[in-house]
mmCIF file of C-alpha atoms and ligand atoms in Angstrom:
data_model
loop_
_atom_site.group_PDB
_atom_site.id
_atom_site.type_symbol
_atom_site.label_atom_id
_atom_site.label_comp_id
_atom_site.label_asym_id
_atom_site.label_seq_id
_atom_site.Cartn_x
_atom_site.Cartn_y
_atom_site.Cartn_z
ATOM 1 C CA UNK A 1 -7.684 -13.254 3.373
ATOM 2 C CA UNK A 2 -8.095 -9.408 2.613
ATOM 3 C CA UNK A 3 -6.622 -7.412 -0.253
ATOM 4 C CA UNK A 4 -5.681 -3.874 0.242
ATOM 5 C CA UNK A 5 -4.300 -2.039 -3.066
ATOM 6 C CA UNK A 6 -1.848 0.406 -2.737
ATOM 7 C CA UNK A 7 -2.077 3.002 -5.160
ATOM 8 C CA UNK A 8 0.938 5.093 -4.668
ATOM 9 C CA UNK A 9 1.857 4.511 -8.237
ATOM 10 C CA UNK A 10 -0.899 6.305 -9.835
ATOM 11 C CA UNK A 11 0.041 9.381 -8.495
ATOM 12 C CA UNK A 12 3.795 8.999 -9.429
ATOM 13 C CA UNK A 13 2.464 8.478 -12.786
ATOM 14 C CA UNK A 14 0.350 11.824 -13.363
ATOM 15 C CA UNK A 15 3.345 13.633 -10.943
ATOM 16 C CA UNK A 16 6.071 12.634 -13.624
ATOM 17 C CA UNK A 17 3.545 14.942 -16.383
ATOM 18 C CA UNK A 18 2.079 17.530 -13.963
ATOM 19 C CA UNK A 19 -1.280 16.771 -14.393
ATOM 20 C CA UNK A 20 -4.444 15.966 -12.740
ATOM 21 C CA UNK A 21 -4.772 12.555 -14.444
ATOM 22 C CA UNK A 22 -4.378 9.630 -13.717
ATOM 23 C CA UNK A 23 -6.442 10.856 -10.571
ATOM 24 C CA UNK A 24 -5.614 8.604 -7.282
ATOM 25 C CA UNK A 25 -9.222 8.797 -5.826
ATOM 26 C CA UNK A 26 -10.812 8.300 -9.556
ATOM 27 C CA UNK A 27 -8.379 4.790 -9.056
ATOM 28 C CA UNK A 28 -9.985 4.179 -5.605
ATOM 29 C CA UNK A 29 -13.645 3.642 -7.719
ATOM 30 C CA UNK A 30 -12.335 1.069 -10.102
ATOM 31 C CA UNK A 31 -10.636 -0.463 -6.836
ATOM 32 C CA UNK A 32 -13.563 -1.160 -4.989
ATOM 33 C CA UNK A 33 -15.755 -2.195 -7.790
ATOM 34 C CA UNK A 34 -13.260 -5.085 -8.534
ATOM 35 C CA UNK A 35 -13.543 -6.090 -4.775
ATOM 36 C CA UNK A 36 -10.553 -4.934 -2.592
ATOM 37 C CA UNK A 37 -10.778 -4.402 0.932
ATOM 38 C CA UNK A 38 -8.995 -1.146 1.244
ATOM 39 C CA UNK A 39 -6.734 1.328 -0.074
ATOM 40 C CA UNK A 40 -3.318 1.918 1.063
ATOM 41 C CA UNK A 41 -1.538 5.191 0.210
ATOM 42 C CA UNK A 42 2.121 6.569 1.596
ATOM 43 C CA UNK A 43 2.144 10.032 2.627
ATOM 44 C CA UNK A 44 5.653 9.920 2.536
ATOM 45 C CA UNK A 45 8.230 12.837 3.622
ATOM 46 C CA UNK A 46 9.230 13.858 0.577
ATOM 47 C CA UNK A 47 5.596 13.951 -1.174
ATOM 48 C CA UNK A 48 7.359 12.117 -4.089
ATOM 49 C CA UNK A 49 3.685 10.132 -4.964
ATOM 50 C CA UNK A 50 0.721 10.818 -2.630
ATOM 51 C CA UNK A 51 0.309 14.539 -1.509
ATOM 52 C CA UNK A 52 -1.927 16.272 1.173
ATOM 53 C CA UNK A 53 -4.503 16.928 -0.898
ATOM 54 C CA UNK A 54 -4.470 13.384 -2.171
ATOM 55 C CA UNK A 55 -5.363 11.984 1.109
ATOM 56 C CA UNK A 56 -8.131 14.472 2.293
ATOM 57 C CA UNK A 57 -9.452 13.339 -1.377
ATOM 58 C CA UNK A 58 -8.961 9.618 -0.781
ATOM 59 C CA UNK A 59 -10.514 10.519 2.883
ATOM 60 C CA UNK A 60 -13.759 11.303 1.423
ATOM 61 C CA UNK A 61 -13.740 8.673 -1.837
ATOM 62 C CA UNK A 62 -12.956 5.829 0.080
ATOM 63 C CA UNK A 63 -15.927 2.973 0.889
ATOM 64 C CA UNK A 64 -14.061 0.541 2.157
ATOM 65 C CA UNK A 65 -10.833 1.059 4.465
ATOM 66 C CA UNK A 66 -7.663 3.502 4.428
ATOM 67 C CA UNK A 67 -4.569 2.008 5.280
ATOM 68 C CA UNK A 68 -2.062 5.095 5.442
ATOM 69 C CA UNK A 69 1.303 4.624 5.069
ATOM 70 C CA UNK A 70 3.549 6.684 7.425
ATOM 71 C CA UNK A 71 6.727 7.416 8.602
ATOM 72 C CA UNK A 72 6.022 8.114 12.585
ATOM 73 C CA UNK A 73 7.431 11.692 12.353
ATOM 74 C CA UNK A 74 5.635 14.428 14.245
ATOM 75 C CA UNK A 75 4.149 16.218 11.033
ATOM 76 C CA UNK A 76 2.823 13.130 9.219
ATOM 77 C CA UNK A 77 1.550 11.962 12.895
ATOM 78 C CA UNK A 78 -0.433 15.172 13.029
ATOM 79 C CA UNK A 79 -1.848 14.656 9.483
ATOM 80 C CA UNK A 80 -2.738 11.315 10.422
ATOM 81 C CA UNK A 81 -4.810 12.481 13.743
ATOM 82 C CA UNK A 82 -7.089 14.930 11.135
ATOM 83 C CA UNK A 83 -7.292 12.539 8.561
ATOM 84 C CA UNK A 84 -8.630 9.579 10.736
ATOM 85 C CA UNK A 85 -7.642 6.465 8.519
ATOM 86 C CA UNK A 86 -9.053 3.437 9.752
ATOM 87 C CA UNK A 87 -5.517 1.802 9.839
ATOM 88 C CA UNK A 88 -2.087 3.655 10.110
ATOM 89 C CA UNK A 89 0.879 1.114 9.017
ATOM 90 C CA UNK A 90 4.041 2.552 10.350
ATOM 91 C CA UNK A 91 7.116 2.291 8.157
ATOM 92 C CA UNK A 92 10.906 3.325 8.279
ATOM 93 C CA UNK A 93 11.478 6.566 5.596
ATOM 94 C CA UNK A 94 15.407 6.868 3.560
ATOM 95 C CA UNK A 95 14.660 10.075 1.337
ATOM 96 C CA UNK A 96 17.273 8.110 -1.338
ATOM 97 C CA UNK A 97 14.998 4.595 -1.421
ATOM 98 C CA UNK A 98 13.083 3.763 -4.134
ATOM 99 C CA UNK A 99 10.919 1.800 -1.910
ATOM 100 C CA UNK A 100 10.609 0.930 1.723
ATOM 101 C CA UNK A 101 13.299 -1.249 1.923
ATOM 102 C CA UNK A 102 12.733 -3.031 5.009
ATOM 103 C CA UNK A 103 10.973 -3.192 8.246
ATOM 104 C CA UNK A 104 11.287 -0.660 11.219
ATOM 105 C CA UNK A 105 13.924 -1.315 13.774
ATOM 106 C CA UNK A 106 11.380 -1.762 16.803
ATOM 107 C CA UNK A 107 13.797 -2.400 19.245
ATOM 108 C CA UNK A 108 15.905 0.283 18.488
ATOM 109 C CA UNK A 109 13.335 2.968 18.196
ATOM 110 C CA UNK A 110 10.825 1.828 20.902
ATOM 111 C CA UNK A 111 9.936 5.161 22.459
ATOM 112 C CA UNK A 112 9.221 7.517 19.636
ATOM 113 C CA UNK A 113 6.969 4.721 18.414
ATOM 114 C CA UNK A 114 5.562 4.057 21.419
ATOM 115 C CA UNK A 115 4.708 8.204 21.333
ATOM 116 C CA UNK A 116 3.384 7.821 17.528
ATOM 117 C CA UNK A 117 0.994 4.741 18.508
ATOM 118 C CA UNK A 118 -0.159 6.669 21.908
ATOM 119 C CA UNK A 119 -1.233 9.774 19.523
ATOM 120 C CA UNK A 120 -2.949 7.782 16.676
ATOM 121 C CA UNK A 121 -4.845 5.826 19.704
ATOM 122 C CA UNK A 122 -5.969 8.913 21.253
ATOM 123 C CA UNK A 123 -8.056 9.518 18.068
ATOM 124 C CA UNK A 124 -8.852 5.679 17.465
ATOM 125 C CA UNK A 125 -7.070 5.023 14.734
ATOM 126 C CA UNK A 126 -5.656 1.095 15.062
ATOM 127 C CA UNK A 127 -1.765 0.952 14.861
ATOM 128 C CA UNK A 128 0.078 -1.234 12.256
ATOM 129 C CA UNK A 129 4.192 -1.943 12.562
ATOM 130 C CA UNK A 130 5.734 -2.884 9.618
ATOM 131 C CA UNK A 131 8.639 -5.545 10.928
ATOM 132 C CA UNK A 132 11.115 -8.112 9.374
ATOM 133 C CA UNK A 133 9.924 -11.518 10.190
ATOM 134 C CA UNK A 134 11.958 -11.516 13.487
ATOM 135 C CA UNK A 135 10.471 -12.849 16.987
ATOM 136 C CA UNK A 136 12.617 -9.649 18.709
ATOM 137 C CA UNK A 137 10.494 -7.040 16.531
ATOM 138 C CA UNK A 138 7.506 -8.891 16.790
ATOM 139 C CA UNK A 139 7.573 -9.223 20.278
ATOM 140 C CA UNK A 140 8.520 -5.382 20.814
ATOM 141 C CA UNK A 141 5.456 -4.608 18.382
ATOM 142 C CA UNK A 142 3.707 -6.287 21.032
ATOM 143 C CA UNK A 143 5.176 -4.266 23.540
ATOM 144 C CA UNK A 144 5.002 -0.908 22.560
ATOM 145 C CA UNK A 145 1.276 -1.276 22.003
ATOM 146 C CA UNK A 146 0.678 -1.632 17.961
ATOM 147 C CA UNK A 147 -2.462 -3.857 17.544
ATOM 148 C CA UNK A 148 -1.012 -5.314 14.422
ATOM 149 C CA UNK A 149 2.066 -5.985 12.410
ATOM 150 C CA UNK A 150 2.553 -6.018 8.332
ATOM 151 C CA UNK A 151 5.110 -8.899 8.039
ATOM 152 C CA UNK A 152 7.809 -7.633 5.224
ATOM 153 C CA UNK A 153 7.590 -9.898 2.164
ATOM 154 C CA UNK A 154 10.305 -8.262 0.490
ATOM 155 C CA UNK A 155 12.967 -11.049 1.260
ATOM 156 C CA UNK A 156 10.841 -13.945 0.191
ATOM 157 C CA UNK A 157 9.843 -11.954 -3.132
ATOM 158 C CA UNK A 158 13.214 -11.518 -4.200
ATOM 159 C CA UNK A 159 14.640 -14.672 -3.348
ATOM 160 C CA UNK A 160 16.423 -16.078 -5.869
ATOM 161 C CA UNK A 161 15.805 -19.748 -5.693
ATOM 162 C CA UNK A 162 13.066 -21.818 -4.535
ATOM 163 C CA UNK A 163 15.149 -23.188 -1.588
ATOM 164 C CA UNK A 164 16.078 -19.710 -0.675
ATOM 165 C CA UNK A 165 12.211 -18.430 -0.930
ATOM 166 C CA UNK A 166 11.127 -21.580 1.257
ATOM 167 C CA UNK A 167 13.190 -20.233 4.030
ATOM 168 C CA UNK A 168 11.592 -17.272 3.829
ATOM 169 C CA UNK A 169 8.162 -18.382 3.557
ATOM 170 C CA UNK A 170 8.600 -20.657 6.803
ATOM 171 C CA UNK A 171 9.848 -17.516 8.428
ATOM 172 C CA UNK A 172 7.091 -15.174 7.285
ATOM 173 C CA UNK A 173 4.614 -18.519 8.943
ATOM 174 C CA UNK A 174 6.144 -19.001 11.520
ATOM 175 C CA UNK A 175 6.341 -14.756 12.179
ATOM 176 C CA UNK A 176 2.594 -14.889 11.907
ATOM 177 C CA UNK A 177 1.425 -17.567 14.197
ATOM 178 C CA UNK A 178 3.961 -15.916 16.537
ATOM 179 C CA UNK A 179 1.841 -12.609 16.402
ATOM 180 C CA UNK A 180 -1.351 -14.596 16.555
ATOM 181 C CA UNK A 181 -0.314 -15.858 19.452
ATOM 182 C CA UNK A 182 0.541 -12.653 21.265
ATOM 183 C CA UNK A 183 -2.543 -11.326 20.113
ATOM 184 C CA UNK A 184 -1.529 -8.960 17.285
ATOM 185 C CA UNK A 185 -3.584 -8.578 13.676
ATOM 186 C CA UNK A 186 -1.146 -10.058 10.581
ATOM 187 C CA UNK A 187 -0.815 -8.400 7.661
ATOM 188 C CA UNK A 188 1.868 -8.856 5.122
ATOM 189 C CA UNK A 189 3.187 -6.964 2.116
ATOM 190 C CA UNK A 190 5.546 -5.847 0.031
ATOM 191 C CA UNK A 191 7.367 -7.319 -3.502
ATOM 192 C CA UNK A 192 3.990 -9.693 -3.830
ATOM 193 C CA UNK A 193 2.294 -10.844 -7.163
ATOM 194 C CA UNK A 194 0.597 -13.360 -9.269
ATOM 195 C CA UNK A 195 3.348 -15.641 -8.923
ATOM 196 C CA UNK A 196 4.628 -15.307 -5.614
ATOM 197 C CA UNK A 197 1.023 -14.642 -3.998
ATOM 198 C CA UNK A 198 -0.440 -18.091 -3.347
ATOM 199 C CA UNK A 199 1.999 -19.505 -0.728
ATOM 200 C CA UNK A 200 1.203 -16.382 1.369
ATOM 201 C CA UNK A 201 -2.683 -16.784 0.629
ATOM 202 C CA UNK A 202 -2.517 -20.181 2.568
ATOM 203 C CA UNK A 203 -1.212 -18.953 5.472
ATOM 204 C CA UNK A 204 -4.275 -18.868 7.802
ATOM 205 C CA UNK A 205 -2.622 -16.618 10.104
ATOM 206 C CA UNK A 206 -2.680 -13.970 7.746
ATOM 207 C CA UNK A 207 -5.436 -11.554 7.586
ATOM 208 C CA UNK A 208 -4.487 -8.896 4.848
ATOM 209 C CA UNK A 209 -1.738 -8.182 2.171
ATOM 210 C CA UNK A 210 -1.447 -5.116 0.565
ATOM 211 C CA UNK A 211 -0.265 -5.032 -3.109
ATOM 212 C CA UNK A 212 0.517 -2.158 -5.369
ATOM 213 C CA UNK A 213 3.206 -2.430 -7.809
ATOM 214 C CA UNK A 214 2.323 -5.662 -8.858
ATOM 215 C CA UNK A 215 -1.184 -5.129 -10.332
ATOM 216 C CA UNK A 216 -0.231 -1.683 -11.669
ATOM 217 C CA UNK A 217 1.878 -3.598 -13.724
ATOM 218 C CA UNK A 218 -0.394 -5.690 -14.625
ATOM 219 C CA UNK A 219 -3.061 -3.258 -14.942
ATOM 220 C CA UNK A 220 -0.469 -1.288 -18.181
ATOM 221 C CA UNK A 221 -0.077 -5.406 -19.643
ATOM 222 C CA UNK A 222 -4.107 -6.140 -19.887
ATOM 223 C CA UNK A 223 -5.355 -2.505 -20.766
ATOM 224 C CA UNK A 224 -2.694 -1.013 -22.858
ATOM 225 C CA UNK A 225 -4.217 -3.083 -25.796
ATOM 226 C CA UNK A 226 -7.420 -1.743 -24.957
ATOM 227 C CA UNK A 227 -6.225 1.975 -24.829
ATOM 228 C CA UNK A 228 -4.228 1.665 -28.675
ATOM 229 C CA UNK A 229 -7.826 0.258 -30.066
ATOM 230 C CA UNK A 230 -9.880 2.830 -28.553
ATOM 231 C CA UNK A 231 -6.827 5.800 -30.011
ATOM 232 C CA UNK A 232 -6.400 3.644 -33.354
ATOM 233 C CA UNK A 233 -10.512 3.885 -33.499
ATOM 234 C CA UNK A 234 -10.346 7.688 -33.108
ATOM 235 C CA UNK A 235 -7.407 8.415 -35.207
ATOM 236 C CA UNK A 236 -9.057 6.331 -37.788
ATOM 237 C CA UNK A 237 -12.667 8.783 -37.712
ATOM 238 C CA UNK A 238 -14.037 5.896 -35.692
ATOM 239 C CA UNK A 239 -15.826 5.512 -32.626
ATOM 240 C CA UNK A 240 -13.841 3.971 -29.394
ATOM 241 C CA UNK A 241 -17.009 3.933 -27.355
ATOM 242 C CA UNK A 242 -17.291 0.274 -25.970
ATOM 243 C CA UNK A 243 -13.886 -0.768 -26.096
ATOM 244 C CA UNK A 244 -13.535 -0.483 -22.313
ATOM 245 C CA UNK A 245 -12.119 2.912 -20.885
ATOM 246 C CA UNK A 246 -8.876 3.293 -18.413
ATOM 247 C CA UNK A 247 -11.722 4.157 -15.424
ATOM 248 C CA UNK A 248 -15.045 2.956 -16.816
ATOM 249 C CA UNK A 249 -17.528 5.397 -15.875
ATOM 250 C CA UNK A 250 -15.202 8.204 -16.377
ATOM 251 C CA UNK A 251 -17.190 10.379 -19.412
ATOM 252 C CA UNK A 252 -13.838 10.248 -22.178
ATOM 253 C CA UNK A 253 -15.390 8.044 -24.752
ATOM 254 C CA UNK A 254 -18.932 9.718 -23.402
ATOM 255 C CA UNK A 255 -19.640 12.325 -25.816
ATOM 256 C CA UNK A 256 -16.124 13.866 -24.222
ATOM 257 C CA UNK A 257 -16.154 17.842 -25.663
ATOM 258 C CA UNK A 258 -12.901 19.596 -26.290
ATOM 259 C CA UNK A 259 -14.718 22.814 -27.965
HETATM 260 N N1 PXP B 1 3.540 -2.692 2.365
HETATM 261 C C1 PXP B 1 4.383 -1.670 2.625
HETATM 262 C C2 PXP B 1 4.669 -1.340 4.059
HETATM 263 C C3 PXP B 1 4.975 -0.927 1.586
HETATM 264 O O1 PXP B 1 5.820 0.082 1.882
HETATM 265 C C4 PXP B 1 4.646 -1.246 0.259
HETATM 266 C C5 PXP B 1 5.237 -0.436 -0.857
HETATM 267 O O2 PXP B 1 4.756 0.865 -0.813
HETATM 268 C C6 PXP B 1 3.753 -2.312 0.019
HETATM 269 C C7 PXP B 1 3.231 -3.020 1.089
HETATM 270 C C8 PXP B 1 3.361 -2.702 -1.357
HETATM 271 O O3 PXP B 1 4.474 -3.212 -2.015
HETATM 272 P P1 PXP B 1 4.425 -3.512 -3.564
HETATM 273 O O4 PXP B 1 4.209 -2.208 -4.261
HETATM 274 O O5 PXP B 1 5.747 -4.132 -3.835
HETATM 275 O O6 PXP B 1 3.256 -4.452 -3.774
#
Protein backbone atom coordinates (compact mmCIF):
# COMPACT_ATOMS: atom_id res chain seq x y z
CA UNK A 1 0.00 0.00 0.00
CA UNK A 2 0.97 3.73 -0.83
CA UNK A 3 1.20 6.68 1.54
CA UNK A 4 0.37 10.08 0.36
CA UNK A 5 0.88 12.97 3.11
CA UNK A 6 -1.26 15.71 3.10
CA UNK A 7 0.28 18.74 4.15
CA UNK A 8 -2.45 21.23 4.36
CA UNK A 9 -1.57 21.82 7.94
CA UNK A 10 1.73 23.33 7.47
CA UNK A 11 0.46 26.07 5.73
CA UNK A 12 -2.39 26.77 8.28
CA UNK A 13 0.36 26.87 10.68
CA UNK A 14 2.70 29.72 9.12
CA UNK A 15 -0.97 31.43 7.80
CA UNK A 16 -2.12 31.78 11.57
CA UNK A 17 1.57 34.13 12.00
CA UNK A 18 1.85 35.61 8.47
CA UNK A 19 4.94 34.29 7.62
CA UNK A 20 6.85 32.42 5.12
CA UNK A 21 7.74 29.59 7.54
CA UNK A 22 6.85 26.73 8.08
CA UNK A 23 7.22 26.61 4.14
CA UNK A 24 4.76 23.81 2.51
CA UNK A 25 7.22 22.83 -0.35
CA UNK A 26 10.38 23.00 2.24
CA UNK A 27 7.78 20.09 4.05
CA UNK A 28 7.48 18.26 0.67
CA UNK A 29 11.66 17.52 1.02
CA UNK A 30 11.50 16.01 4.44
CA UNK A 31 8.34 14.08 2.97
CA UNK A 32 9.96 12.31 0.38
CA UNK A 33 13.16 11.60 2.10
CA UNK A 34 11.15 9.61 4.78
CA UNK A 35 9.52 7.62 1.85
CA UNK A 36 5.93 8.78 0.95
CA UNK A 37 4.45 8.30 -2.27
CA UNK A 38 2.96 11.67 -2.84
CA UNK A 39 1.78 14.82 -1.57
CA UNK A 40 -1.71 15.82 -1.23
CA UNK A 41 -2.64 19.50 -0.83
CA UNK A 42 -6.42 21.22 -0.84
CA UNK A 43 -6.71 24.21 -2.85
CA UNK A 44 -9.74 24.89 -1.20
CA UNK A 45 -12.32 27.90 -1.96
CA UNK A 46 -11.66 29.88 0.68
CA UNK A 47 -7.63 29.64 0.52
CA UNK A 48 -7.88 29.06 4.34
CA UNK A 49 -4.38 26.64 4.13
CA UNK A 50 -2.88 26.03 0.65
CA UNK A 51 -2.82 29.14 -1.70
CA UNK A 52 -2.05 29.59 -5.50
CA UNK A 53 1.24 30.19 -5.12
CA UNK A 54 1.60 27.20 -2.85
CA UNK A 55 0.71 24.83 -5.52
CA UNK A 56 2.71 26.26 -8.55
CA UNK A 57 5.56 25.88 -5.68
CA UNK A 58 4.61 22.33 -4.72
CA UNK A 59 4.25 21.88 -8.76
CA UNK A 60 7.84 22.30 -9.22
CA UNK A 61 9.23 20.69 -5.62
CA UNK A 62 7.43 17.68 -5.92
CA UNK A 63 9.45 14.14 -6.95
CA UNK A 64 7.05 11.92 -6.38
CA UNK A 65 3.15 12.50 -7.07
CA UNK A 66 0.56 15.49 -6.46
CA UNK A 67 -2.65 14.52 -5.32
CA UNK A 68 -4.72 17.92 -5.39
CA UNK A 69 -7.51 18.30 -3.45
CA UNK A 70 -10.47 20.10 -5.13
CA UNK A 71 -13.77 21.17 -4.96
CA UNK A 72 -15.03 20.63 -8.83
CA UNK A 73 -15.92 24.35 -9.22
CA UNK A 74 -15.09 26.04 -12.49
CA UNK A 75 -12.12 28.25 -11.06
CA UNK A 76 -10.29 25.54 -9.09
CA UNK A 77 -11.03 23.20 -12.33
CA UNK A 78 -9.15 25.76 -14.38
CA UNK A 79 -6.24 25.90 -11.87
CA UNK A 80 -6.13 22.32 -11.92
CA UNK A 81 -5.85 22.09 -15.99
CA UNK A 82 -2.44 24.59 -15.63
CA UNK A 83 -1.17 22.98 -12.77
CA UNK A 84 -1.25 19.33 -14.18
CA UNK A 85 -1.24 17.20 -10.86
CA UNK A 86 -0.80 13.72 -11.50
CA UNK A 87 -4.04 12.93 -9.48
CA UNK A 88 -7.04 15.34 -8.82
CA UNK A 89 -9.27 13.87 -5.76
CA UNK A 90 -12.58 15.56 -5.97
CA UNK A 91 -14.23 16.55 -2.71
CA UNK A 92 -17.53 18.31 -1.50
CA UNK A 93 -16.52 22.18 -0.09
CA UNK A 94 -18.95 23.85 3.22
CA UNK A 95 -17.01 27.29 3.68
CA UNK A 96 -18.13 26.71 7.72
CA UNK A 97 -16.33 22.93 7.96
CA UNK A 98 -13.40 22.45 9.67
CA UNK A 99 -12.72 19.55 7.52
CA UNK A 100 -14.26 17.71 4.64
CA UNK A 101 -16.84 16.19 6.38
CA UNK A 102 -17.95 13.58 4.15
CA UNK A 103 -17.99 12.20 0.73
CA UNK A 104 -19.54 13.87 -2.46
CA UNK A 105 -23.12 13.15 -3.22
CA UNK A 106 -22.39 11.38 -6.72
CA UNK A 107 -25.72 10.66 -7.49
CA UNK A 108 -27.02 13.84 -6.83
CA UNK A 109 -24.46 15.88 -8.60
CA UNK A 110 -23.65 13.56 -11.58
CA UNK A 111 -23.41 16.09 -14.38
CA UNK A 112 -21.27 18.90 -13.12
CA UNK A 113 -18.89 16.10 -12.15
CA UNK A 114 -19.16 14.39 -15.06
CA UNK A 115 -18.10 18.13 -16.74
CA UNK A 116 -15.14 18.48 -14.02
CA UNK A 117 -13.72 14.81 -14.85
CA UNK A 118 -14.23 15.48 -18.84
CA UNK A 119 -11.94 18.80 -18.35
CA UNK A 120 -9.20 17.30 -16.06
CA UNK A 121 -9.13 14.26 -18.76
CA UNK A 122 -8.70 16.51 -21.58
CA UNK A 123 -5.30 17.47 -20.04
CA UNK A 124 -4.56 13.85 -18.60
CA UNK A 125 -4.84 14.33 -15.32
CA UNK A 126 -6.49 10.86 -13.66
CA UNK A 127 -9.80 11.61 -11.75
CA UNK A 128 -10.29 10.64 -8.04
CA UNK A 129 -14.07 10.78 -6.26
CA UNK A 130 -14.06 11.00 -2.81
CA UNK A 131 -17.40 8.78 -1.75
CA UNK A 132 -18.98 7.31 1.49
CA UNK A 133 -18.56 3.63 1.43
CA UNK A 134 -21.92 3.21 -0.44
CA UNK A 135 -22.40 0.71 -3.57
CA UNK A 136 -24.90 3.73 -5.13
CA UNK A 137 -21.83 6.30 -5.11
CA UNK A 138 -19.46 3.85 -6.02
CA UNK A 139 -21.23 2.63 -8.79
CA UNK A 140 -22.06 6.31 -10.11
CA UNK A 141 -18.16 7.01 -9.67
CA UNK A 142 -18.03 4.36 -12.09
CA UNK A 143 -20.39 5.92 -14.22
CA UNK A 144 -19.55 9.30 -14.60
CA UNK A 145 -16.05 8.30 -15.64
CA UNK A 146 -13.59 8.89 -12.41
CA UNK A 147 -10.80 6.24 -12.69
CA UNK A 148 -10.65 6.00 -8.96
CA UNK A 149 -12.41 6.56 -5.71
CA UNK A 150 -10.87 7.71 -2.08
CA UNK A 151 -13.14 5.63 0.24
CA UNK A 152 -14.06 8.14 3.35
CA UNK A 153 -12.54 6.77 6.57
CA UNK A 154 -13.99 9.33 8.61
CA UNK A 155 -16.87 7.08 10.06
CA UNK A 156 -14.68 4.18 10.99
CA UNK A 157 -12.08 6.71 12.66
CA UNK A 158 -14.48 8.13 14.88
CA UNK A 159 -16.34 5.24 15.85
CA UNK A 160 -16.77 4.97 19.20
CA UNK A 161 -16.55 1.34 20.01
CA UNK A 162 -14.85 -1.50 18.54
CA UNK A 163 -18.19 -3.12 17.44
CA UNK A 164 -19.21 0.11 15.93
CA UNK A 165 -15.63 0.55 14.02
CA UNK A 166 -15.94 -3.22 12.77
CA UNK A 167 -19.00 -2.24 10.91
CA UNK A 168 -17.31 0.26 9.39
CA UNK A 169 -14.26 -1.46 8.49
CA UNK A 170 -16.36 -4.36 6.73
CA UNK A 171 -18.03 -1.56 4.87
CA UNK A 172 -14.92 0.35 3.83
CA UNK A 173 -13.77 -3.77 2.48
CA UNK A 174 -16.38 -4.57 1.16
CA UNK A 175 -16.60 -0.71 -0.72
CA UNK A 176 -13.20 -1.57 -2.09
CA UNK A 177 -13.46 -4.94 -3.62
CA UNK A 178 -16.70 -3.46 -5.01
CA UNK A 179 -14.57 -0.77 -6.93
CA UNK A 180 -11.99 -3.36 -7.79
CA UNK A 181 -14.37 -5.09 -9.34
CA UNK A 182 -15.79 -2.37 -11.55
CA UNK A 183 -12.45 -1.48 -12.38
CA UNK A 184 -11.82 1.71 -10.36
CA UNK A 185 -8.25 2.57 -8.37
CA UNK A 186 -8.98 2.52 -4.23
CA UNK A 187 -7.75 4.92 -2.20
CA UNK A 188 -8.90 5.73 1.25
CA UNK A 189 -8.48 8.59 3.70
CA UNK A 190 -9.46 10.70 6.10
CA UNK A 191 -9.44 10.63 10.34
CA UNK A 192 -6.48 7.76 9.93
CA UNK A 193 -3.47 7.19 12.36
CA UNK A 194 -1.13 5.01 14.21
CA UNK A 195 -3.85 3.37 15.89
CA UNK A 196 -6.54 3.09 13.57
CA UNK A 197 -4.13 2.51 10.43
CA UNK A 198 -3.39 -1.22 10.39
CA UNK A 199 -6.88 -2.71 9.75
CA UNK A 200 -7.00 -0.50 6.60
CA UNK A 201 -3.27 -1.52 5.66
CA UNK A 202 -4.57 -5.19 5.24
CA UNK A 203 -7.04 -4.52 2.98
CA UNK A 204 -5.48 -5.71 -0.33
CA UNK A 205 -7.89 -3.84 -2.29
CA UNK A 206 -6.53 -0.75 -1.23
CA UNK A 207 -3.89 0.97 -3.10
CA UNK A 208 -3.22 4.40 -1.29
CA UNK A 209 -4.28 6.37 1.91
CA UNK A 210 -3.56 9.74 2.36
CA UNK A 211 -2.81 11.04 5.91
CA UNK A 212 -2.22 14.50 7.18
CA UNK A 213 -3.40 15.47 10.49
CA UNK A 214 -2.34 12.51 12.06
CA UNK A 215 1.47 12.65 11.58
CA UNK A 216 1.51 16.44 11.96
CA UNK A 217 0.54 15.64 15.24
CA UNK A 218 2.82 13.42 15.69
CA UNK A 219 5.46 15.21 13.98
CA UNK A 220 4.89 18.48 17.16
CA UNK A 221 4.99 15.07 19.93
CA UNK A 222 8.57 13.58 18.61
CA UNK A 223 10.33 16.96 17.59
CA UNK A 224 9.11 19.49 20.00
CA UNK A 225 11.72 17.99 22.48
CA UNK A 226 14.20 18.33 19.93
CA UNK A 227 13.34 22.06 19.11
CA UNK A 228 13.43 23.21 23.30
CA UNK A 229 17.15 21.47 23.35
CA UNK A 230 18.38 23.05 20.33
CA UNK A 231 16.62 26.89 21.90
CA UNK A 232 17.72 25.83 25.59
CA UNK A 233 21.39 25.21 23.84
CA UNK A 234 21.31 28.72 22.31
CA UNK A 235 19.80 30.59 25.11
CA UNK A 236 22.35 28.95 27.24
CA UNK A 237 25.63 30.46 24.78
CA UNK A 238 25.66 26.92 23.45
CA UNK A 239 25.72 25.36 20.24
CA UNK A 240 22.32 23.49 18.92
CA UNK A 241 24.10 22.24 15.85
CA UNK A 242 23.44 18.37 15.79
CA UNK A 243 20.46 18.16 17.73
CA UNK A 244 18.35 17.51 14.63
CA UNK A 245 16.64 20.63 12.92
CA UNK A 246 12.64 21.04 12.15
CA UNK A 247 13.74 20.45 8.12
CA UNK A 248 17.23 18.97 8.23
CA UNK A 249 19.10 20.48 5.55
CA UNK A 250 17.50 23.76 6.05
CA UNK A 251 20.84 26.17 6.98
CA UNK A 252 19.24 27.50 10.80
CA UNK A 253 21.70 25.77 13.01
CA UNK A 254 24.25 26.22 9.77
CA UNK A 255 26.20 29.16 10.61
CA UNK A 256 22.46 30.95 10.30
CA UNK A 257 23.44 35.06 10.17
CA UNK A 258 21.02 37.57 11.53
CA UNK A 259 23.62 40.65 11.06
N1 LIG B 1 -8.63 12.62 2.22
C1 LIG B 1 -9.42 13.69 2.03
C2 LIG B 1 -10.34 13.69 0.85
C3 LIG B 1 -9.39 14.79 2.91
O1 LIG B 1 -10.21 15.84 2.70
C4 LIG B 1 -8.48 14.77 3.98
C5 LIG B 1 -8.41 15.95 4.90
O2 LIG B 1 -7.92 17.06 4.22
C6 LIG B 1 -7.66 13.64 4.15
C7 LIG B 1 -7.76 12.58 3.26
C8 LIG B 1 -6.67 13.55 5.26
O3 LIG B 1 -7.36 13.48 6.46
P1 LIG B 1 -6.59 13.60 7.84
O4 LIG B 1 -5.98 14.96 7.89
O5 LIG B 1 -7.65 13.37 8.85
O6 LIG B 1 -5.53 12.51 7.81
Amino acid sequence: MRLSINIDHIATLRNARGARDPDPAEAVRVVERAGADGIVCHLREDRRHIRDEDVKALRKTITTKLDLEMAATKEIVRIALRVRPELATLVPEKRKELTTEGGLDVLRHKRPLAKAIKNLHGKKIAVSLFVDPAAGQIRAAKEIGAEMIEIHTGEYANARSNRERGKHLRRIQESAVLARSLGLGVNAGHGLDYVNISPIAAIREIEEVSIGHAVIVRAIGVGLENAVREMVALVRGGDARGQGSLFEGDDLLEGGDLT
